[in-house]
């Protein structure tokens, strides 16, 4: 088998496959065949070393990557490997938590709350405790809570004696102390609902492995060989999970590329891959530098970009795919011209034989997509925006999933509140409030209150009848859920609720698509059931299906087969590849983003983001920027990205104009006046300065002139509503 492998792998990849008796750091450059290396490493362990599949753990970045790995491994071996543990961190940890529920403060049938569920829960907490949503913005609070959890800090770990910031200073302001209180209330609600959010899944797994020696020993012995893909994207909690599992045997192989570390806003820390050699003893390192995706012209540019970063493992990508075309650098008068010209070039590429599905337009922010959407519509170019509202987030699907969640976990009050009058059955908010009051009075759950509704004096006879009927039906479905395959349960729900006919009778055109979505949902359950039955020789139950749905991501659902141009942010492009790539909006304050300009570390991450975009291209790469850009209701001159100014012009094939990297003047076109302290007009996206909070960016404007009411996000982290007279339009 080794001889066969040597024909199919380069020497560095073969070393990754066969070196498996200690900690191994694989620095895999973009397009270097890291997935292939992981697959062959699994095959080597299974065939050559006769390692049982249940002793191997492979953690991937997406569920889609996990499925592809299993399929390719099966094709390589010629037989399925069903008991191999392959999945995302959330998938693997969810399985561990459900297995070890006896050691945890929640049951094995816990619900998994997404961002909408989290926000809904906080809204109820705010209402119950009379909390000010302006003082404690929900999304900002959730971000703070997520940071605590990534640092493995529960509310009890954040008492006043431990409430310190990243510099070790004790918190003094009301906001941080308020967040601590909200965090405690939030976790209480989650446990009452027998629910976890995504961060909880990692936090509780990490703490379980840290604190429970028996559980730690169990999984350390079970997972004798551990492989982690995209290690540069791991956070503190994920690091701890891997470390605890592998700490005794040290057979851990991490694969990643510090040059593609772009998710710090999600809590990922580049230190995990940069300091792997300090975390484990006798680490061996292998660099995968041969690129199998891109031509040399594209790689020369990529290497030149990333060389300017200081905090990195040195790598130089190379390819034997030929020189190819050098990237083109294009400048345009404004963003509209940039979009129109890009659309015309796409039309030309397609006429030359390039499929639409092999073309991508990448940008820094979602807001940039608008002008490209319009331009593509005008040219009748089929296109799809990656990262829009995904299937399982659509209202009618969330309603159906809420039914399933309650049947699995009756303590899930959020899901029960969503369905109690959906579709309408005459149970209004007043009745719901009386159920909630009864639950609070009896210290029970909302589901228990529903079951006891016949004895609640405050509820009238006709409403009691409706509540009892609904409760009895839920009980019947819960019994069915325990006995029947999930597909049968879903069909029963659909038939009883008659949602398809309900939406068909509607006069709202949107409801037609809702019917299609519901039909598609049944199809997705059927597809899942078939796949599960093949792997487990038994049809799945409800508790098998719900974790699968809860842990899906946007990238898992992207249809790679559709022949349409992809419009997406640079972040969403990670892990993908296209024949032709356009990277647009290469201007300072867009890339690098304006909120990154004051931090060297942030600038380096923005440069890595640019690098990721460039390395998505196989054969053709187009870079562009606009000389003038509209922001809110005015225009301003831009400056080409500093990342472009770092590059030698010889790396490019040329441009549509004499490319000049000399900074453009920072003033308004003559048709528009420059904002000054004298007239003080504000626009969204404008930089302002405050004597206490420092530099910030205007998020919203209500009114005109100095009396305008502004929402400003400050670099310091402060989000404030301020009258215009209290901020300066020029540096202080």
CSV table of C-alpha atoms in Angstrom, one decimal, residues 279-453:
chain,number,residue,atom,x,y,z
A,279,UNK,CA,2.0,23.4,23.6
A,280,UNK,CA,3.2,19.9,22.8
A,281,UNK,CA,6.6,18.3,23.2
A,282,UNK,CA,8.8,16.9,20.4
A,283,UNK,CA,6.6,18.3,17.6
A,284,UNK,CA,7.5,17.5,14.1
A,285,UNK,CA,6.6,20.1,11.3
A,286,UNK,CA,5.9,19.4,7.7
A,287,UNK,CA,5.2,22.2,5.1
A,288,UNK,CA,2.9,21.5,2.1
A,289,UNK,CA,3.9,24.2,-0.3
A,290,UNK,CA,3.1,22.7,-3.7
A,291,UNK,CA,-0.1,24.2,-4.9
A,292,UNK,CA,-2.4,22.1,-7.1
A,293,UNK,CA,-5.0,24.9,-7.8
A,294,UNK,CA,-3.4,28.0,-9.2
A,295,UNK,CA,-1.0,29.0,-11.9
A,296,UNK,CA,2.4,30.5,-11.1
A,297,UNK,CA,1.4,34.1,-12.0
A,298,UNK,CA,-1.4,34.0,-9.3
A,299,UNK,CA,0.9,32.4,-6.7
A,300,UNK,CA,3.6,34.9,-7.3
A,301,UNK,CA,1.1,37.6,-6.3
A,302,UNK,CA,-0.2,35.7,-3.3
A,303,UNK,CA,3.4,35.1,-2.0
A,304,UNK,CA,4.2,38.8,-2.4
A,305,UNK,CA,1.1,39.8,-0.5
A,306,UNK,CA,1.5,37.6,2.5
A,307,UNK,CA,5.3,38.2,2.8
A,308,UNK,CA,4.5,41.5,4.4
A,309,UNK,CA,3.0,39.8,7.5
A,310,UNK,CA,5.4,39.4,10.4
A,311,UNK,CA,3.5,36.8,12.6
A,312,UNK,CA,3.6,33.7,10.4
A,313,UNK,CA,5.3,30.5,9.6
A,314,UNK,CA,7.3,31.1,6.4
A,315,UNK,CA,5.9,29.3,3.3
A,316,UNK,CA,6.3,29.9,-0.4
A,317,UNK,CA,3.7,28.4,-2.6
A,318,UNK,CA,4.7,27.0,-6.0
A,319,UNK,CA,3.0,25.2,-8.8
A,320,UNK,CA,3.9,23.1,-11.9
A,321,UNK,CA,0.6,24.2,-13.6
A,322,UNK,CA,2.5,26.7,-15.7
A,323,UNK,CA,3.0,30.5,-15.6
A,324,UNK,CA,-0.5,31.3,-16.8
A,325,UNK,CA,-1.9,34.8,-17.1
A,326,UNK,CA,-0.7,37.4,-14.7
A,327,UNK,CA,-3.4,39.0,-12.6
A,328,UNK,CA,-5.0,42.2,-14.0
A,329,UNK,CA,-5.3,45.3,-12.0
A,330,UNK,CA,-8.2,47.6,-13.0
A,331,UNK,CA,-9.3,51.0,-11.7
A,332,UNK,CA,-12.7,52.6,-12.3
A,333,UNK,CA,-14.2,56.0,-11.9
A,334,UNK,CA,-16.7,54.9,-9.3
A,335,UNK,CA,-18.4,51.8,-7.8
A,336,UNK,CA,-21.1,51.8,-10.5
A,337,UNK,CA,-18.6,51.7,-13.3
A,338,UNK,CA,-16.7,49.0,-11.4
A,339,UNK,CA,-19.8,46.8,-11.2
A,340,UNK,CA,-20.8,47.5,-14.9
A,341,UNK,CA,-17.4,46.7,-16.2
A,342,UNK,CA,-17.1,43.6,-14.1
A,343,UNK,CA,-20.5,42.4,-15.5
A,344,UNK,CA,-19.3,43.0,-19.1
A,345,UNK,CA,-16.1,41.0,-18.4
A,346,UNK,CA,-18.1,38.2,-17.0
A,347,UNK,CA,-20.2,38.1,-20.2
A,348,UNK,CA,-17.0,38.0,-22.2
A,349,UNK,CA,-15.5,35.2,-20.1
A,350,UNK,CA,-18.7,33.2,-20.5
A,351,UNK,CA,-18.7,33.7,-24.3
A,352,UNK,CA,-15.1,32.3,-24.2
A,353,UNK,CA,-16.4,29.1,-22.7
A,354,UNK,CA,-16.0,29.8,-18.9
A,355,UNK,CA,-19.1,28.4,-17.0
A,356,UNK,CA,-20.8,31.0,-14.8
A,357,UNK,CA,-20.3,28.6,-11.9
A,358,UNK,CA,-16.6,29.0,-12.3
A,359,UNK,CA,-16.7,32.8,-11.7
A,360,UNK,CA,-16.8,34.5,-8.4
A,361,UNK,CA,-16.9,38.2,-7.3
A,362,UNK,CA,-15.4,38.8,-3.9
A,363,UNK,CA,-15.8,41.9,-1.7
A,364,UNK,CA,-15.0,42.9,1.9
A,365,UNK,CA,-18.5,43.8,3.1
A,366,UNK,CA,-22.0,42.5,2.3
A,367,UNK,CA,-23.2,46.1,1.4
A,368,UNK,CA,-20.9,46.1,-1.7
A,369,UNK,CA,-23.0,43.4,-3.4
A,370,UNK,CA,-25.9,45.8,-4.3
A,371,UNK,CA,-24.3,47.5,-7.3
A,372,UNK,CA,-23.1,44.1,-8.6
A,373,UNK,CA,-26.5,42.6,-8.2
A,374,UNK,CA,-28.0,45.4,-10.3
A,375,UNK,CA,-25.3,45.2,-13.0
A,376,UNK,CA,-25.7,41.5,-13.3
A,377,UNK,CA,-29.5,41.8,-13.6
A,378,UNK,CA,-29.0,44.4,-16.4
A,379,UNK,CA,-26.7,42.0,-18.3
A,380,UNK,CA,-29.0,39.0,-17.5
A,381,UNK,CA,-26.2,37.1,-15.8
A,382,UNK,CA,-27.4,34.3,-13.5
A,383,UNK,CA,-25.9,34.9,-10.1
A,384,UNK,CA,-26.3,33.8,-6.5
A,385,UNK,CA,-25.4,35.6,-3.2
A,386,UNK,CA,-23.6,33.3,-0.8
A,387,UNK,CA,-24.5,34.0,2.8
A,388,UNK,CA,-28.1,35.1,2.4
A,389,UNK,CA,-30.9,33.7,4.6
A,390,UNK,CA,-30.4,30.0,4.5
A,391,UNK,CA,-33.0,27.3,4.2
A,392,UNK,CA,-33.4,26.3,7.8
A,393,UNK,CA,-33.8,30.0,8.9
A,394,UNK,CA,-36.9,30.6,6.8
A,395,UNK,CA,-40.1,31.3,8.9
A,396,UNK,CA,-42.1,28.3,7.8
A,397,UNK,CA,-39.2,25.9,8.3
A,398,UNK,CA,-38.4,27.3,11.7
A,399,UNK,CA,-42.0,26.8,12.7
A,400,UNK,CA,-41.9,23.2,11.7
A,401,UNK,CA,-38.6,22.7,13.5
A,402,UNK,CA,-40.0,24.3,16.6
A,403,UNK,CA,-42.7,21.6,16.7
A,404,UNK,CA,-40.0,18.9,16.4
A,405,UNK,CA,-37.9,20.6,19.1
A,406,UNK,CA,-40.8,20.6,21.6
A,407,UNK,CA,-41.5,16.9,20.9
A,408,UNK,CA,-37.8,16.1,21.7
A,409,UNK,CA,-37.4,18.5,24.6
A,410,UNK,CA,-40.6,19.7,26.2
A,411,UNK,CA,-38.6,22.1,28.4
A,412,UNK,CA,-37.8,24.2,25.4
A,413,UNK,CA,-40.0,27.2,26.2
A,414,UNK,CA,-38.8,29.3,23.2
A,415,UNK,CA,-40.0,26.7,20.7
A,416,UNK,CA,-43.3,26.1,22.5
A,417,UNK,CA,-44.0,29.8,22.5
A,418,UNK,CA,-43.4,29.9,18.8
A,419,UNK,CA,-45.9,27.1,18.0
A,420,UNK,CA,-48.5,27.6,20.6
A,421,UNK,CA,-50.6,29.6,18.2
A,422,UNK,CA,-48.9,28.7,14.9
A,423,UNK,CA,-50.9,28.0,12.8
A,424,UNK,CA,-53.6,30.1,14.5
A,425,UNK,CA,-55.7,28.1,17.0
A,426,UNK,CA,-57.2,31.0,19.0
A,427,UNK,CA,-54.6,31.0,21.8
A,428,UNK,CA,-53.7,34.7,22.3
A,429,UNK,CA,-51.0,36.5,24.2
A,430,UNK,CA,-53.2,37.0,27.3
A,431,UNK,CA,-53.7,33.3,27.6
A,432,UNK,CA,-50.0,32.6,27.0
A,433,UNK,CA,-49.1,35.2,29.8
A,434,UNK,CA,-51.4,33.3,32.2
A,435,UNK,CA,-49.6,30.0,31.3
A,436,UNK,CA,-46.3,31.7,31.9
A,437,UNK,CA,-47.4,33.1,35.3
A,438,UNK,CA,-48.6,29.7,36.3
A,439,UNK,CA,-45.3,28.2,35.3
A,440,UNK,CA,-43.4,30.8,37.4
A,441,UNK,CA,-45.8,30.3,40.4
A,442,UNK,CA,-45.4,26.5,40.4
A,443,UNK,CA,-41.7,26.7,39.4
A,444,UNK,CA,-42.4,24.4,36.5
A,445,UNK,CA,-42.0,24.6,32.8
A,446,UNK,CA,-44.3,26.2,30.2
A,447,UNK,CA,-45.0,22.7,28.9
A,448,UNK,CA,-46.1,21.5,32.4
A,449,UNK,CA,-48.4,24.6,32.7
A,450,UNK,CA,-49.9,23.7,29.3
A,451,UNK,CA,-50.5,20.1,30.6
A,452,UNK,CA,-52.2,21.6,33.7
A,453,UNK,CA,-54.2,24.2,31.9
